[in-house]
Short mmCIF file of C-alpha atoms and ligand atoms in Angstrom, two decimals:
data_model
loop_
_atom_site.label_atom_id
_atom_site.label_comp_id
_atom_site.label_asym_id
_atom_site.label_seq_id
_atom_site.Cartn_x
_atom_site.Cartn_y
_atom_site.Cartn_z
CA MET Y 1 18.57 -7.97 54.62
CA ALA Y 2 22.10 -8.40 55.97
CA ASP Y 3 22.67 -7.44 59.59
CA ALA Y 4 26.35 -6.78 60.31
CA ALA Y 5 25.54 -6.23 64.00
CA CYS Y 6 23.84 -9.63 64.42
CA ARG Y 7 25.02 -11.06 67.73
CA TYR Y 8 25.52 -14.53 66.23
CA ARG Y 9 27.99 -13.29 63.60
CA ALA Y 10 30.90 -15.30 65.06
CA GLY Y 11 28.83 -18.47 64.55
CA LEU Y 12 29.58 -18.29 60.81
CA GLN Y 13 32.90 -20.03 61.50
CA HIS Y 14 30.99 -23.31 62.15
CA TRP Y 15 29.47 -25.65 59.57
CA HIS Y 16 25.69 -25.21 59.22
CA PRO Y 17 23.33 -27.48 57.20
CA LEU Y 18 21.54 -24.68 55.39
CA LEU Y 19 19.49 -26.34 52.67
CA ARG Y 20 18.82 -29.53 50.77
CA SER Y 21 21.48 -30.25 48.17
CA THR Y 22 18.82 -30.81 45.49
CA GLU Y 23 17.32 -27.36 46.13
CA LEU Y 24 20.30 -25.67 44.54
CA GLY Y 25 20.55 -25.34 40.77
CA ARG Y 26 21.71 -22.68 38.34
CA GLN Y 27 19.01 -20.27 39.49
CA PRO Y 28 20.65 -18.17 42.26
CA ILE Y 29 18.84 -18.23 45.60
CA ARG Y 30 19.33 -16.14 48.71
CA ARG Y 31 19.61 -17.30 52.29
CA GLN Y 32 20.51 -15.65 55.57
CA LEU Y 33 22.73 -17.09 58.29
CA CYS Y 34 24.03 -15.37 61.43
CA GLY Y 35 22.78 -12.07 59.97
CA GLU Y 36 24.80 -12.53 56.75
CA ALA Y 37 22.92 -12.35 53.43
CA ILE Y 38 24.23 -15.04 51.07
CA VAL Y 39 23.61 -15.89 47.43
CA LEU Y 40 23.96 -19.54 46.41
CA PHE Y 41 24.04 -21.11 42.96
CA ARG Y 42 25.59 -23.91 40.92
CA THR Y 43 27.89 -23.17 38.04
CA ALA Y 44 27.38 -24.87 34.66
CA SER Y 45 29.70 -27.69 35.80
CA GLY Y 46 27.52 -28.26 38.92
CA GLN Y 47 29.87 -26.72 41.49
CA PRO Y 48 27.93 -25.19 44.39
CA VAL Y 49 28.96 -21.62 45.21
CA ALA Y 50 28.07 -19.27 48.07
CA LEU Y 51 28.99 -15.56 48.02
CA GLN Y 52 28.02 -12.49 49.98
CA GLU Y 53 24.74 -11.45 48.41
CA VAL Y 54 25.27 -7.76 47.76
CA CYS Y 55 27.16 -6.68 44.65
CA PRO Y 56 30.11 -4.46 45.64
CA HIS Y 57 29.45 -2.09 42.72
CA ARG Y 58 26.04 -0.50 43.35
CA ARG Y 59 24.56 -2.95 45.84
CA MET Y 60 22.29 -5.00 43.57
CA SER Y 61 21.28 -8.38 45.00
CA LEU Y 62 23.33 -11.03 43.23
CA ALA Y 63 20.32 -13.34 43.62
CA ALA Y 64 18.87 -11.39 40.66
CA GLY Y 65 21.90 -12.39 38.55
CA GLN Y 66 22.37 -15.21 36.06
CA VAL Y 67 24.85 -18.05 35.85
CA ARG Y 68 26.91 -18.07 32.67
CA GLY Y 69 29.38 -20.91 32.52
CA GLU Y 70 31.42 -20.90 35.72
CA GLN Y 71 30.48 -17.35 36.69
CA LEU Y 72 27.55 -15.41 38.09
CA VAL Y 73 26.71 -12.22 36.20
CA CYS Y 74 25.20 -9.33 38.16
CA ALA Y 75 21.84 -8.28 36.70
CA TYR Y 76 22.56 -4.54 36.98
CA HIS Y 77 25.81 -3.81 35.11
CA GLY Y 78 27.13 -7.26 34.28
CA TRP Y 79 30.10 -7.57 36.63
CA ARG Y 80 31.10 -11.21 36.91
CA PHE Y 81 31.84 -13.37 39.95
CA ASP Y 82 33.61 -16.73 39.91
CA ALA Y 83 33.30 -19.56 42.45
CA ALA Y 84 36.14 -18.16 44.58
CA GLY Y 85 34.52 -14.71 44.61
CA GLN Y 86 36.95 -13.12 42.18
CA VAL Y 87 35.20 -10.22 40.47
CA SER Y 88 35.75 -9.11 36.86
CA CYS Y 89 34.45 -5.78 35.68
CA PRO Y 90 34.47 -5.43 31.87
CA LEU Y 91 35.44 -1.72 32.11
CA MET Y 92 38.24 -2.25 34.67
CA PRO Y 93 40.02 -5.44 33.53
CA ALA Y 94 43.05 -4.74 35.74
CA ALA Y 95 41.04 -4.22 38.96
CA GLU Y 96 41.52 -6.91 41.61
CA LEU Y 97 38.25 -7.20 43.41
CA GLN Y 98 37.22 -9.96 45.77
CA GLN Y 99 33.67 -10.78 46.89
CA PRO Y 100 33.62 -12.68 50.24
CA ALA Y 101 33.04 -16.37 49.46
CA PHE Y 102 31.87 -19.12 51.83
CA GLN Y 103 32.99 -22.74 52.06
CA LEU Y 104 30.43 -25.35 51.04
CA ARG Y 105 30.24 -29.13 51.48
CA GLU Y 106 27.61 -31.64 50.39
CA ALA Y 107 26.83 -34.45 52.85
CA HIS Y 108 23.72 -36.28 54.14
CA GLY Y 109 21.79 -34.77 51.21
CA LEU Y 110 22.44 -31.28 52.59
CA LEU Y 111 24.55 -28.28 51.68
CA TRP Y 112 26.73 -27.17 54.59
CA LEU Y 113 28.16 -23.68 54.78
CA ARG Y 114 30.76 -21.87 56.86
CA GLN Y 115 32.92 -18.79 56.61
CA PRO Y 116 36.64 -19.47 56.41
CA GLN Y 117 38.57 -17.64 59.12
CA PRO Y 118 41.59 -15.37 58.47
CA GLY Y 119 44.87 -17.25 58.93
CA GLU Y 120 43.13 -20.60 59.16
CA THR Y 121 45.26 -23.52 57.99
CA VAL Y 122 42.92 -26.43 58.76
CA THR Y 123 39.23 -26.57 57.85
CA PRO Y 124 37.16 -28.06 60.70
CA ALA Y 125 35.42 -31.37 60.06
CA LEU Y 126 31.67 -31.54 59.54
CA PRO Y 127 29.64 -32.49 62.65
CA HIS Y 128 29.35 -36.23 63.13
CA TRP Y 129 26.62 -38.39 64.66
CA ALA Y 130 25.79 -42.10 64.79
CA CYS Y 131 23.43 -43.07 61.94
CA ARG Y 132 24.51 -46.40 60.46
CA ASP Y 133 22.40 -48.53 62.85
CA LEU Y 134 19.10 -46.97 61.70
CA GLU Y 135 17.45 -46.05 58.38
CA PRO Y 136 17.31 -42.40 57.30
CA ALA Y 137 13.70 -41.18 57.25
CA GLY Y 138 14.29 -37.76 55.72
CA VAL Y 139 14.95 -34.15 56.60
CA THR Y 140 12.61 -31.36 57.65
CA PHE Y 141 13.15 -27.59 57.80
CA HIS Y 142 11.34 -25.17 60.09
CA THR Y 143 11.75 -21.46 60.70
CA VAL Y 144 11.17 -20.36 64.27
CA PRO Y 145 10.39 -16.67 64.98
CA ALA Y 146 12.59 -16.65 68.08
CA PRO Y 147 16.32 -16.22 68.86
CA LEU Y 148 18.69 -19.19 68.99
CA GLU Y 149 18.76 -19.41 72.80
CA LEU Y 150 14.97 -19.41 73.22
CA THR Y 151 14.58 -21.96 70.45
CA LEU Y 152 17.17 -24.25 72.04
CA ASP Y 153 15.46 -23.76 75.42
CA ASN Y 154 12.26 -25.19 73.98
CA PHE Y 155 13.96 -28.22 72.50
CA THR Y 156 15.99 -29.07 75.59
CA GLU Y 157 13.20 -29.44 78.13
CA THR Y 158 10.31 -31.91 78.11
CA GLU Y 159 7.94 -30.18 80.52
CA HIS Y 160 6.06 -28.69 77.56
CA THR Y 161 5.54 -32.07 75.84
CA THR Y 162 2.54 -32.70 78.11
CA THR Y 163 0.79 -29.49 77.11
CA ILE Y 164 2.01 -28.63 73.60
CA HIS Y 165 2.47 -31.98 71.90
CA GLN Y 166 0.05 -34.55 70.51
CA VAL Y 167 2.16 -37.69 70.09
CA PHE Y 168 5.70 -37.59 71.48
CA GLY Y 169 5.49 -36.57 75.10
CA PHE Y 170 4.92 -37.41 78.74
CA ARG Y 171 1.60 -37.91 80.53
CA SER Y 172 2.63 -35.53 83.30
CA PRO Y 173 5.88 -33.67 84.08
CA ALA Y 174 5.46 -34.75 87.73
CA GLU Y 175 6.01 -38.38 86.65
CA VAL Y 176 9.18 -37.75 84.65
CA GLU Y 177 12.51 -38.91 86.02
CA LEU Y 178 15.04 -36.30 84.98
CA ARG Y 179 18.82 -36.49 85.01
CA LEU Y 180 21.39 -34.03 83.77
CA GLU Y 181 25.08 -34.55 83.09
CA LEU Y 182 27.39 -31.70 82.19
CA GLU Y 183 30.56 -31.83 80.14
CA PRO Y 184 32.73 -28.89 79.06
CA ALA Y 185 31.50 -29.13 75.45
CA ALA Y 186 28.14 -30.87 75.89
CA THR Y 187 25.02 -31.11 78.01
CA LYS Y 188 23.28 -34.48 78.39
CA VAL Y 189 19.72 -34.97 79.58
CA TRP Y 190 17.80 -38.16 80.36
CA ASN Y 191 14.00 -38.10 80.71
CA SER Y 192 11.82 -41.11 81.37
CA GLY Y 193 8.14 -41.47 82.27
CA PRO Y 194 4.73 -42.71 81.10
CA GLN Y 195 3.88 -41.90 77.48
CA LYS Y 196 1.00 -39.45 77.11
CA PRO Y 197 -2.20 -40.74 75.47
CA PHE Y 198 -2.28 -39.96 71.78
CA PRO Y 199 -4.62 -40.46 68.79
CA ARG Y 200 -5.30 -44.21 68.28
CA LEU Y 201 -4.47 -43.81 64.60
CA PHE Y 202 -0.80 -43.98 65.53
CA ASP Y 203 -1.11 -47.20 67.59
CA ALA Y 204 -1.24 -49.42 64.53
CA PHE Y 205 1.75 -47.78 62.90
CA ILE Y 206 4.17 -47.48 65.78
CA ASP Y 207 2.64 -49.93 68.31
CA ILE Y 208 3.04 -47.63 71.28
CA ARG Y 209 0.38 -47.50 73.98
CA PRO Y 210 -0.30 -44.96 76.72
CA ARG Y 211 0.88 -47.44 79.36
CA ASP Y 212 4.31 -47.69 77.72
CA ARG Y 213 7.25 -45.90 79.21
CA PHE Y 214 8.78 -43.22 77.04
CA ALA Y 215 12.44 -42.24 77.31
CA ASN Y 216 13.65 -39.12 75.57
CA ASP Y 217 17.40 -38.68 76.04
CA TRP Y 218 19.61 -36.21 74.28
CA VAL Y 219 23.04 -34.73 73.96
CA THR Y 220 23.55 -31.12 72.91
CA THR Y 221 26.85 -29.93 71.48
CA PHE Y 222 27.61 -26.40 70.37
CA GLU Y 223 29.94 -26.16 67.38
CA PRO Y 224 27.33 -25.63 65.82
CA PRO Y 225 24.37 -25.99 68.21
CA LEU Y 226 23.13 -29.54 67.63
CA THR Y 227 20.95 -31.85 69.71
CA VAL Y 228 20.77 -35.60 69.05
CA TYR Y 229 17.67 -37.19 70.61
CA GLU Y 230 17.20 -40.89 71.26
CA GLN Y 231 13.52 -41.65 71.70
CA ILE Y 232 12.59 -45.16 72.82
CA TRP Y 233 9.58 -46.84 74.39
CA ARG Y 234 9.39 -49.77 76.83
CA ARG Y 235 6.47 -52.05 77.69
CA GLY Y 236 7.44 -53.62 81.00
CA ASP Y 237 11.00 -54.83 80.43
CA GLN Y 238 10.55 -55.04 76.68
CA LEU Y 239 12.00 -52.43 74.38
CA ARG Y 240 9.48 -51.59 71.61
CA ARG Y 241 10.70 -52.02 68.08
CA PHE Y 242 9.84 -48.49 67.01
CA ARG Y 243 12.30 -45.80 68.06
CA LEU Y 244 13.51 -42.52 66.68
CA ARG Y 245 16.79 -40.69 66.47
CA VAL Y 246 16.23 -37.01 65.81
CA VAL Y 247 19.27 -34.95 64.84
CA MET Y 248 18.39 -31.28 65.14
CA PHE Y 249 20.60 -28.37 64.09
CA PHE Y 250 19.80 -24.87 65.34
CA LEU Y 251 20.84 -22.21 62.79
CA PRO Y 252 20.52 -18.56 63.81
CA ILE Y 253 19.19 -16.69 60.80
CA SER Y 254 19.04 -13.33 62.53
CA ASP Y 255 18.84 -12.00 66.10
CA THR Y 256 15.16 -13.02 66.23
CA SER Y 257 14.83 -15.99 63.89
CA THR Y 258 16.21 -19.54 63.93
CA GLN Y 259 16.14 -22.33 61.36
CA LEU Y 260 15.76 -25.94 62.44
CA THR Y 261 17.30 -28.50 60.12
CA THR Y 262 16.17 -31.91 61.39
CA LEU Y 263 17.37 -35.31 60.20
CA LEU Y 264 15.28 -38.28 61.21
CA TYR Y 265 16.34 -41.94 61.63
CA MET Y 266 14.27 -44.98 62.51
CA PRO Y 267 14.41 -48.79 62.30
CA ARG Y 268 13.13 -50.54 59.19
CA VAL Y 269 9.54 -51.32 60.18
CA LEU Y 270 8.22 -52.41 56.76
CA PRO Y 271 9.89 -54.70 54.21
CA GLY Y 272 11.65 -53.55 51.05
CA PRO Y 273 10.52 -50.34 49.37
CA LEU Y 274 7.41 -50.16 51.61
CA HIS Y 275 9.66 -48.67 54.24
CA ARG Y 276 10.73 -45.84 51.94
CA TRP Y 277 7.24 -45.31 50.46
CA PHE Y 278 5.13 -45.46 53.63
CA ALA Y 279 6.94 -45.87 56.96
CA ALA Y 280 9.57 -43.14 56.52
CA PRO Y 281 7.13 -40.52 55.11
CA ILE Y 282 4.61 -41.21 57.93
CA ALA Y 283 7.33 -40.89 60.61
CA ARG Y 284 8.57 -37.72 58.92
CA TRP Y 285 5.05 -36.32 58.72
CA ILE Y 286 4.37 -36.97 62.42
CA THR Y 287 7.71 -35.43 63.41
CA ALA Y 288 7.14 -32.36 61.22
CA TYR Y 289 3.64 -32.02 62.70
CA GLU Y 290 5.04 -32.10 66.24
CA LEU Y 291 7.78 -29.61 65.35
CA ASN Y 292 5.14 -27.27 63.92
CA LEU Y 293 3.48 -27.32 67.34
CA ASP Y 294 6.79 -26.18 68.86
CA VAL Y 295 7.07 -23.41 66.25
CA LYS Y 296 3.50 -22.26 66.99
CA ALA Y 297 4.24 -22.17 70.72
CA LEU Y 298 7.48 -20.21 70.23
CA ALA Y 299 5.64 -17.73 67.99
CA GLN Y 300 3.51 -16.85 71.04
CA LEU Y 301 6.44 -15.83 73.26
CA ALA Y 302 5.73 -12.40 74.70
CA ASP Y 303 9.39 -11.61 75.36
CA LEU Y 304 12.21 -12.46 72.95
CA ASN Y 305 15.00 -11.35 75.27
CA PRO Y 306 17.29 -14.38 75.61
CA GLN Y 307 18.48 -13.35 79.11
CA LEU Y 308 17.39 -15.81 81.78
CA SER Y 309 17.66 -13.37 84.66
CA ALA Y 310 14.05 -12.12 84.44
CA LYS Y 311 12.57 -15.63 84.20
CA THR Y 312 11.30 -17.86 86.99
CA LEU Y 313 12.82 -21.22 86.18
CA GLY Y 314 11.55 -24.68 87.14
CA PRO Y 315 13.29 -28.05 87.61
CA PHE Y 316 13.27 -28.83 83.86
CA ASP Y 317 15.07 -25.57 83.10
CA LYS Y 318 18.41 -26.28 84.79
CA VAL Y 319 20.01 -27.15 81.49
CA LEU Y 320 19.02 -23.81 79.95
CA LEU Y 321 21.65 -21.85 81.83
CA GLU Y 322 24.29 -24.48 81.02
CA ASN Y 323 23.39 -24.31 77.33
CA ARG Y 324 23.70 -20.52 77.42
CA ARG Y 325 27.22 -20.74 78.84
CA ARG Y 326 28.33 -23.18 76.18
CA ILE Y 327 26.79 -21.14 73.34
CA GLN Y 328 28.83 -18.21 74.59
CA ALA Y 329 32.05 -20.17 75.12
CA LEU Y 330 31.99 -22.53 72.13
CA TYR Y 331 29.69 -21.22 69.43
CA LEU Y 332 30.24 -17.48 69.69
CA LYS Y 333 33.98 -17.61 70.38
CA HIS Y 334 36.21 -15.63 68.05
S1 LIG R 401 25.40 -3.39 40.88
FE1 LIG R 401 26.28 -5.24 40.27
S2 LIG R 401 27.34 -4.77 38.49
FE2 LIG R 401 26.51 -2.88 39.15
FE1 LIG R 402 8.50 -29.70 71.71
#
């Protein structure tokens, strides 16, 4: 259901990685972003298209329509929509009707979507992050039943990794060295401390022991909200071979729901195709498992109000207020 009053509406101007490229075929599918209901499909020639979901005639969902050639045909009365959103009604051939259309790009195996802005002459570039030095280990998607700010809060503090997580986390928040650096368009956080004990099953695969030192450092930027985590482990002075780069996009679906689109990178730990068949899927599985623990925790929040004023904040929460300011200034700007 579209929500024109969604408070993240202005976020539509930024590129968001909404779904896997391979998920989209000729069968129309619906998605929601920043409160906007969107229908997506590929035309017969394979062009991806995203339009406002509701038919302007009598409000049928265009996701119930069918692709014929380069057009989508509404299931109710057969009005037709092309890739640019131009509408043709068989009974009103002279009518000039336009359905709002979104811009789409395909990159990193994902479909990215944004809403073009009135008077815009230059399309912004897609977000960029370092990824050539490591191997891609896949993408995961999670839906969090919490607003953007509260979801980002969870993923930009490590205090909860001791209590909520099984594998990637610190033994005790009291032992974590924490450092914060603020930039006008970014917040940067460094965390370092003893790795928490975790199931011995993982020792063999990633060769990380409880006595190792875990560092979880990240940079958050806001156009769109994106956090890039560098997770490394040290034994004494020695850097362990296994490390992770987690690239997490925060997509507001509605005022109370957020999608996480997470790209994972790691070093090649097994030779040849064994990496793709075993190492990458195991790393992806562990990461998805840990992210599910975050989702479960966020689903238990008793108060979904994103305001920080009624909350008693601790030392790990300093960045929360800074993130809020940048969401307001950079992501929600008109
Ligand atoms: S509702 Fe779509 S053509 Fe009538
Ligand atoms: Fe977490």
